[in-house]
Short mmCIF file of C-alpha atoms in Angstrom, two decimals:
data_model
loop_
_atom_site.label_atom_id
_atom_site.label_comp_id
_atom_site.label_asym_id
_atom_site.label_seq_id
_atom_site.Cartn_x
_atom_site.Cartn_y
_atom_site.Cartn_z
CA UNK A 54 64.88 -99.78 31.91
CA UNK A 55 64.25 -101.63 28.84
CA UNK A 56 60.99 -104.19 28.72
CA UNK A 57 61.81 -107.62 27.32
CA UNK A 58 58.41 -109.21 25.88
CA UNK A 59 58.69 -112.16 24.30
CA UNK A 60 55.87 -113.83 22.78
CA UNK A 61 55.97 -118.05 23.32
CA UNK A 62 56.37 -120.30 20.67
CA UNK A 63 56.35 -124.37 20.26
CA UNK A 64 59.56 -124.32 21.90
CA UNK A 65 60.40 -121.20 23.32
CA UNK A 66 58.39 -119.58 26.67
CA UNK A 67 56.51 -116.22 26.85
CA UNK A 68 58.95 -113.46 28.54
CA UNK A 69 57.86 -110.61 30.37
CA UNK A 70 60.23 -108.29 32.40
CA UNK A 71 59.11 -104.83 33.04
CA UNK A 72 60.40 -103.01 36.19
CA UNK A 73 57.81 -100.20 35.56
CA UNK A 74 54.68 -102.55 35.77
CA UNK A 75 57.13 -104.97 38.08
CA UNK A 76 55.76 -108.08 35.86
CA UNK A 77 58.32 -110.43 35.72
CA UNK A 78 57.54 -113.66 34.25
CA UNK A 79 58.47 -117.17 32.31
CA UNK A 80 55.54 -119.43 31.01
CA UNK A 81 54.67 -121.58 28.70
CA UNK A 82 57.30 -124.27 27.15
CA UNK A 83 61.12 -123.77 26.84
CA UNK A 84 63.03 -125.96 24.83
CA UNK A 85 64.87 -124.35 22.54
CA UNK A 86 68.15 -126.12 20.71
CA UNK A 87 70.40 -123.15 21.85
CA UNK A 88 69.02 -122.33 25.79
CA UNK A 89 71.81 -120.52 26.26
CA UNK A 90 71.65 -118.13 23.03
CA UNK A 91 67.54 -117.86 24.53
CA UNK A 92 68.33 -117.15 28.16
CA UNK A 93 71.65 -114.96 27.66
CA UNK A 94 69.07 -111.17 27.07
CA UNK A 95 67.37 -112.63 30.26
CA UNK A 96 70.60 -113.28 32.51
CA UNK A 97 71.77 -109.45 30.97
CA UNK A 98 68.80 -107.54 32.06
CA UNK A 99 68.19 -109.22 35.32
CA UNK A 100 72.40 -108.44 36.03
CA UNK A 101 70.84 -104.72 35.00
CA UNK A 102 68.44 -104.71 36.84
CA UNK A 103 69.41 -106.00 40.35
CA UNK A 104 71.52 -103.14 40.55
CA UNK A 105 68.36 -100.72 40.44
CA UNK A 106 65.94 -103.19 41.72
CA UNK A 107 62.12 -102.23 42.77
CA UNK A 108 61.66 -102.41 46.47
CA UNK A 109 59.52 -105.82 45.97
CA UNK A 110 60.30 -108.41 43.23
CA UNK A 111 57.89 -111.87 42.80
CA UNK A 112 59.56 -113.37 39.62
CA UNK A 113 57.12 -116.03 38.26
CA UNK A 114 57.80 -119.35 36.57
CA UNK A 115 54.59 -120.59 35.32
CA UNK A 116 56.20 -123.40 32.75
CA UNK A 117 54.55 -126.26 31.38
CA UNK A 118 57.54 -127.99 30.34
CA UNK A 119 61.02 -127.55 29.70
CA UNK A 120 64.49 -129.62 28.58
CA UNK A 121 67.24 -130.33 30.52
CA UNK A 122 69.81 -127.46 28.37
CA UNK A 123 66.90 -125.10 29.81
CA UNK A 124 67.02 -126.43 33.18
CA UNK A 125 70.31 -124.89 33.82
CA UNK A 126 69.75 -121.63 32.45
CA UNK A 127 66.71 -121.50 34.54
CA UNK A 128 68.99 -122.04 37.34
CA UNK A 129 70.90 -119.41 36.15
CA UNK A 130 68.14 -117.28 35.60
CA UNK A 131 66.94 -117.49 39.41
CA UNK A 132 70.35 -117.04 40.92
CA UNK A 133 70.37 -113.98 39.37
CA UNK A 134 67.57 -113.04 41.95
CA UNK A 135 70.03 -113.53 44.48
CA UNK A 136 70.76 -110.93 46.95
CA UNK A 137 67.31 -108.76 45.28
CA UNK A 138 65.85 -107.68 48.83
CA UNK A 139 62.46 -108.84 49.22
CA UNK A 140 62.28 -111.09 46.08
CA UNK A 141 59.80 -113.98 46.03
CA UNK A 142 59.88 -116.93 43.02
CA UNK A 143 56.50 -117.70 42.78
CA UNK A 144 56.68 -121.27 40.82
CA UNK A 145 53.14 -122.38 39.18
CA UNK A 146 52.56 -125.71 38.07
CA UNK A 147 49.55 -127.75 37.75
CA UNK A 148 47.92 -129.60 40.32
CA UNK A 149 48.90 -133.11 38.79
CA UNK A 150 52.06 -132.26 37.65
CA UNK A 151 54.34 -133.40 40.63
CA UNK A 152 57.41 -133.69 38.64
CA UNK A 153 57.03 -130.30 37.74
CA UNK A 154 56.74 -129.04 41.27
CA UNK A 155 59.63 -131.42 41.91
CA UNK A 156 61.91 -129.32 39.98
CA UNK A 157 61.10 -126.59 41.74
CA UNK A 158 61.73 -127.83 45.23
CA UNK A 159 64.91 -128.60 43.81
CA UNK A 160 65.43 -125.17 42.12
CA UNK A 161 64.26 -123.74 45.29
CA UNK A 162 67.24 -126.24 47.63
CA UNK A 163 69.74 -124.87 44.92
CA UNK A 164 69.45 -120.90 45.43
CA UNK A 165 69.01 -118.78 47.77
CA UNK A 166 65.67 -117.21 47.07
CA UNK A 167 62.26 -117.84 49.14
CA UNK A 168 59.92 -120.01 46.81
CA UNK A 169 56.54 -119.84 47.17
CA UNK A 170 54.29 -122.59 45.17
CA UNK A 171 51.18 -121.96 43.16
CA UNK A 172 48.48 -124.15 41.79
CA UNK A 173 46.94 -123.35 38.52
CA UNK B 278 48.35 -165.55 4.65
CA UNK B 279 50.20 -168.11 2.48
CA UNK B 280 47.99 -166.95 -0.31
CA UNK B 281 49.28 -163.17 0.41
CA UNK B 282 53.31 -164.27 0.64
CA UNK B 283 53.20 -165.99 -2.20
CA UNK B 284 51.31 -163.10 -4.17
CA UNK B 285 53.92 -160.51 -2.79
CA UNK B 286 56.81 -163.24 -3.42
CA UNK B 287 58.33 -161.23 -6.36
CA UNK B 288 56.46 -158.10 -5.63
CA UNK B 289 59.08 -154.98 -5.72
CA UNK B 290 56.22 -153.07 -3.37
CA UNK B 291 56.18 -155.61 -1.01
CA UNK B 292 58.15 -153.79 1.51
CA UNK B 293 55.36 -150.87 1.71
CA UNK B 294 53.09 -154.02 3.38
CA UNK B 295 56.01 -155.44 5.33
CA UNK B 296 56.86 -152.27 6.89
CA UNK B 297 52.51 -151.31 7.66
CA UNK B 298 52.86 -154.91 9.13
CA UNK B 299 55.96 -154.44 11.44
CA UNK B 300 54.54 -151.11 12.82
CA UNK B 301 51.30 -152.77 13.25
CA UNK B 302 52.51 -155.68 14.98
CA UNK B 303 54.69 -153.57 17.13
CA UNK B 304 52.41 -151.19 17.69
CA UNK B 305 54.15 -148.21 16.55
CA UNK B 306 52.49 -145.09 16.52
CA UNK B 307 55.40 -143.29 14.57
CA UNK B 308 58.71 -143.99 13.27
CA UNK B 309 61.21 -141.78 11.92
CA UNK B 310 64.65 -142.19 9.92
CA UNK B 311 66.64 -139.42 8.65
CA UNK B 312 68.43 -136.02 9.51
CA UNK B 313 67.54 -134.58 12.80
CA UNK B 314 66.95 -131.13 13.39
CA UNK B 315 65.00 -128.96 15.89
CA UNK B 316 62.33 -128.56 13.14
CA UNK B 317 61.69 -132.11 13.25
CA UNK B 318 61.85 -132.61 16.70
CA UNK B 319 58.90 -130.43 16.97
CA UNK B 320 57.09 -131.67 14.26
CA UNK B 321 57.57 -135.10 15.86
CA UNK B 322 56.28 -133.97 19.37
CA UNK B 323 53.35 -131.76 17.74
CA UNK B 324 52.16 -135.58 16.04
CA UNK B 325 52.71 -137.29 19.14
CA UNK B 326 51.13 -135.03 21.24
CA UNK B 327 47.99 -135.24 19.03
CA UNK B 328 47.97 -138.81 18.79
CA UNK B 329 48.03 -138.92 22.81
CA UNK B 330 45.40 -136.39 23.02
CA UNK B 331 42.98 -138.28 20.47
CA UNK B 332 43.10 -141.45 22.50
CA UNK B 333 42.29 -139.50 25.60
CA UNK B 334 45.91 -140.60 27.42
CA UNK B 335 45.99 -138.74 30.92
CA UNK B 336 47.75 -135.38 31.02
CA UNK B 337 50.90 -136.89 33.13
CA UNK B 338 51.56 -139.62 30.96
CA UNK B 339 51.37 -137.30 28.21
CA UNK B 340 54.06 -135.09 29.78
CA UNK B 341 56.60 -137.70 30.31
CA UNK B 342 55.88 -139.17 26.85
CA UNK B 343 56.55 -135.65 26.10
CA UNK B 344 59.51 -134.99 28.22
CA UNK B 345 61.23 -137.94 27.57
CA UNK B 346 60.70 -137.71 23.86
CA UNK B 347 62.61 -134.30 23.88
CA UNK B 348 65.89 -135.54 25.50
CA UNK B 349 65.96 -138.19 23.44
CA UNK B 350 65.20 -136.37 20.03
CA UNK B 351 67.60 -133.43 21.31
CA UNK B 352 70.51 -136.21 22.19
CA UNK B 353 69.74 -137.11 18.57
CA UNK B 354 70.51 -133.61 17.08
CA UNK B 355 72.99 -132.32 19.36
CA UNK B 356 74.96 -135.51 18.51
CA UNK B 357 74.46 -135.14 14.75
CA UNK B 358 76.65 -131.87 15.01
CA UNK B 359 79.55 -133.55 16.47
CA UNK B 360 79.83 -136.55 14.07
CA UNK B 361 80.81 -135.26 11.25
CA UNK B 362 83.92 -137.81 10.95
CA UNK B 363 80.97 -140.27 10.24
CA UNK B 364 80.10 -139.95 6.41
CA UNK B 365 78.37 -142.94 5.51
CA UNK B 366 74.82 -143.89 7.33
CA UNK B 367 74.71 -140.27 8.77
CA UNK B 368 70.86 -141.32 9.58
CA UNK B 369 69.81 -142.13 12.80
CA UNK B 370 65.86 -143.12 13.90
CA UNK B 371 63.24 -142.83 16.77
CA UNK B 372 60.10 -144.56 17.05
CA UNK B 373 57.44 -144.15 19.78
CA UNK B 374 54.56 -146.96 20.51
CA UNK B 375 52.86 -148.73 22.62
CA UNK B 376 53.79 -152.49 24.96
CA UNK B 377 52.04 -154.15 27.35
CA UNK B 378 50.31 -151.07 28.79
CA UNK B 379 53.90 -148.79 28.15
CA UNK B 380 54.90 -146.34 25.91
CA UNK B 381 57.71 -147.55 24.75
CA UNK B 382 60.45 -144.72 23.09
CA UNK B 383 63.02 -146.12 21.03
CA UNK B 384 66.43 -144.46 19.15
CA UNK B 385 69.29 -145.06 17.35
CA UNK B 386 72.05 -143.49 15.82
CA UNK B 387 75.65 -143.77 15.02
CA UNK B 388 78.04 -142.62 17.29
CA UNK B 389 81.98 -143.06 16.68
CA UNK B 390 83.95 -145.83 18.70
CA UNK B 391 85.63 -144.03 20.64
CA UNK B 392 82.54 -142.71 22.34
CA UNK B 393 81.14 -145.86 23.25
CA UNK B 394 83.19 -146.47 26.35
CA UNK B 395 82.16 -143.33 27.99
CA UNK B 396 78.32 -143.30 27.28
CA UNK B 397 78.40 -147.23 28.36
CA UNK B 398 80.10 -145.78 31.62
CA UNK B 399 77.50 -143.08 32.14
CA UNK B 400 74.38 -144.74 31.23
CA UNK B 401 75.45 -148.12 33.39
CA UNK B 402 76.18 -145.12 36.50
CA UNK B 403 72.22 -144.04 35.96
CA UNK B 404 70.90 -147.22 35.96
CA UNK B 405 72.70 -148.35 38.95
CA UNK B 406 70.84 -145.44 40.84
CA UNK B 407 67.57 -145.37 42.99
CA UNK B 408 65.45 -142.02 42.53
CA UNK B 409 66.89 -140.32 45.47
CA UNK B 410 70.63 -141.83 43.78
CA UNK B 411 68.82 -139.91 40.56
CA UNK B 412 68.26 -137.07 42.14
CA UNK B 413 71.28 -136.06 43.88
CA UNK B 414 73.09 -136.92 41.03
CA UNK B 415 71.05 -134.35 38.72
CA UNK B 416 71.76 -131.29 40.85
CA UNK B 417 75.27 -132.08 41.21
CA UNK B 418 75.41 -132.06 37.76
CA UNK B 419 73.18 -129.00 37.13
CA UNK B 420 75.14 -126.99 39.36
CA UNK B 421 78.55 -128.30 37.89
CA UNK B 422 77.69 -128.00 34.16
CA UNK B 423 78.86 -125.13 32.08
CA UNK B 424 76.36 -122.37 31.35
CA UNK B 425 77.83 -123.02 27.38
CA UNK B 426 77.88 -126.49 26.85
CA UNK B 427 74.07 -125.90 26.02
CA UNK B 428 73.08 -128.62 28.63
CA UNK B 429 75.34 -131.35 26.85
CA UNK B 430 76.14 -132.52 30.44
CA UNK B 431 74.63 -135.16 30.35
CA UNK B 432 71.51 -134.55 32.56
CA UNK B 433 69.17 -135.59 29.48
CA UNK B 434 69.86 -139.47 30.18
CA UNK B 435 69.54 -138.78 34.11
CA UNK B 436 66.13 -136.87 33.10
CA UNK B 437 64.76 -139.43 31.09
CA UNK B 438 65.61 -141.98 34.05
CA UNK B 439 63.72 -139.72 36.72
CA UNK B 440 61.03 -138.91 34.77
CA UNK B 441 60.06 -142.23 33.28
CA UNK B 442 60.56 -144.08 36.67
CA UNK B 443 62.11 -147.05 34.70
CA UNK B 444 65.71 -148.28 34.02
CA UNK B 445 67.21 -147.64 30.56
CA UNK B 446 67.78 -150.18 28.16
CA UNK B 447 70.64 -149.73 26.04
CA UNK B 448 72.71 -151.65 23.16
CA UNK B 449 75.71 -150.78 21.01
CA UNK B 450 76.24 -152.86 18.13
CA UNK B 451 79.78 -152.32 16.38
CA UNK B 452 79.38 -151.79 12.76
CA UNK B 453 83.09 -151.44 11.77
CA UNK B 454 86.50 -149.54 13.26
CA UNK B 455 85.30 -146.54 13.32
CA UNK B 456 81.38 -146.63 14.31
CA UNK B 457 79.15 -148.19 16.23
CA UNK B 458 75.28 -148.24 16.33
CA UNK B 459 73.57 -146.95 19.54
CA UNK B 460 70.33 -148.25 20.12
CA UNK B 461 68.16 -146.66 23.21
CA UNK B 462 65.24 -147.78 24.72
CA UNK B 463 62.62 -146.26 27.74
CA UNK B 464 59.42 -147.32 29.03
CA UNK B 465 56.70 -145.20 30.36
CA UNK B 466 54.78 -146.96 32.42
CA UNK B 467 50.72 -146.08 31.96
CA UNK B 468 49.82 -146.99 35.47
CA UNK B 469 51.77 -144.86 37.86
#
């Protein structure tokens, strides 16, 4: 399978998706005018690759910030995980930043994917 | 300051002073009229996000400046696109300072009449909300909304209400049949 790297910019995030290394992983800051243009390779390759999926999966969402249009791609992105046996979203934020792991508790009440939460 | 007035009386440059005095006075830390674009809109956070970091402002405060500034900047330009029956004053602005211990984020922009209505209706629906009211109300729409309406469902007002913690303040002032001027106003609150 393809690798998507994406280096982050001022308003898009970092992507990494490599079933080979099984890195998968969203950081940085996503708020890009068009989140849907941005997320639609992601939602593609993760359709790909849940039907060839590794035997473990932790997809990790280490953002620092992102806009509401991104919000629901994010969603998106993470339902995709959906029904990927023994898949883990392991959702970063920092240790003051409660809104941040407000959204996701919220992302985590809205699919059905275990969440596990991670200080950095 | 009689001596200044009356030197500046007939002074065509006088508004340069007027305008340093207004932002000074209101303590604005920026102010911007013009197009909108996403260029700006980062330009605008990248100066903000400076200015917060050279007066030492505390890292959440700083993020809801931040996030807040976002949905209101991207309201700005996503509603740019879809006015395009609007030809004259096409502008819109946004200003950012500070008010009795709050940052205090201020728009405004033209939107057409027959938009008022329905943005009155939504914006009056957020404010009559408590934060669990916010809350539920942001995943319903979240998991409602259209993966291409490029978040345009309206969970940028119901963000800026959740993460600033305060009610919105809001105004429409009717310029003439067809327009009206939207003016928007949020207050981050430096002690949490």
């Amino acid at each position: 399978m393809q690798v998507i790297h994406l280096e982050g910019t001022e308003d898009t995030p970092k992507v990494m998706l490599d079933k080979g290394t099984g890195i998968f992983e969203i950081s940085g800051r996503s708020l890009p005018e068009d989140a849907a243009e941005f997320y639609s390779p992601i939602l593609n390759w993760l359709g790909e690759y849940a039907k060839a999926a590794n035997p473990k999966t932790d997809f990790v969402v280490k953002l620092e910030y992102f806009n509401t249009a991104s919000s629901k791609l994010i969603l998106d992105t993470l339902s995709k995980l959906e029904g990927i046996p023994n898949t883990t979203v392991v959702w970063y934020h920092y240790e003051d930043d409660e809104d941040m792991q407000e959204a996701g508790q919220e992302f985590a009440e809205l699919v059905d994917v275990p969440f596990e939460f991670k200080v950095y | 300051m009689a001596l200044i007035q009356y030197l500046f009386k007939q002074n065509p440059m006088k508004y340069i002073y007027d305008i340093q005095q207004l932002m000074s006075n209101k303590n604005l830390m920026l102010v911007y009229e013009g197009e909108f674009t996403q260029e700006i809109t980062k330009s605008v956070l990248s100066m903000t996000e400076r200015n917060l970091e050279s007066v030492g402002e505390e890292n959440n405060i700083k993020r809801k400046v931040f996030n807040v500034m976002v949905e209101c900047l991207q309201n700005i330009c996503k509603h740019a696109d879809s006015n395009e029956n609007i030809t004259e004053d096409k502008g819109a602005v946004f200003m950012i300072g500070r008010e009795d211990g709050n940052y205090v984020i201020t728009s405004g922009n033209f939107i057409g009449n027959d938009h008022v209505p329905k943005l009155k209706e939504k914006l009056t629906h957020i404010n009559s909300l408590d934060k669990e009211g916010l809350k539920s109300y942001y995943k319903e729409l979240i998991k409602n909304s259209e993966l291409s309406d490029k978040g345009g469902a309206g969970l940028g007002f119901v963000d800026i209400a959740r993460k600033s913690g305060s009610k919105l303040e809001f105004d429409f002032e009717r310029i003439n049949d067809q327009y009206s001027f939207f003016s928007f106003k949020t207050k981050i609150s430096k002690e949490d």
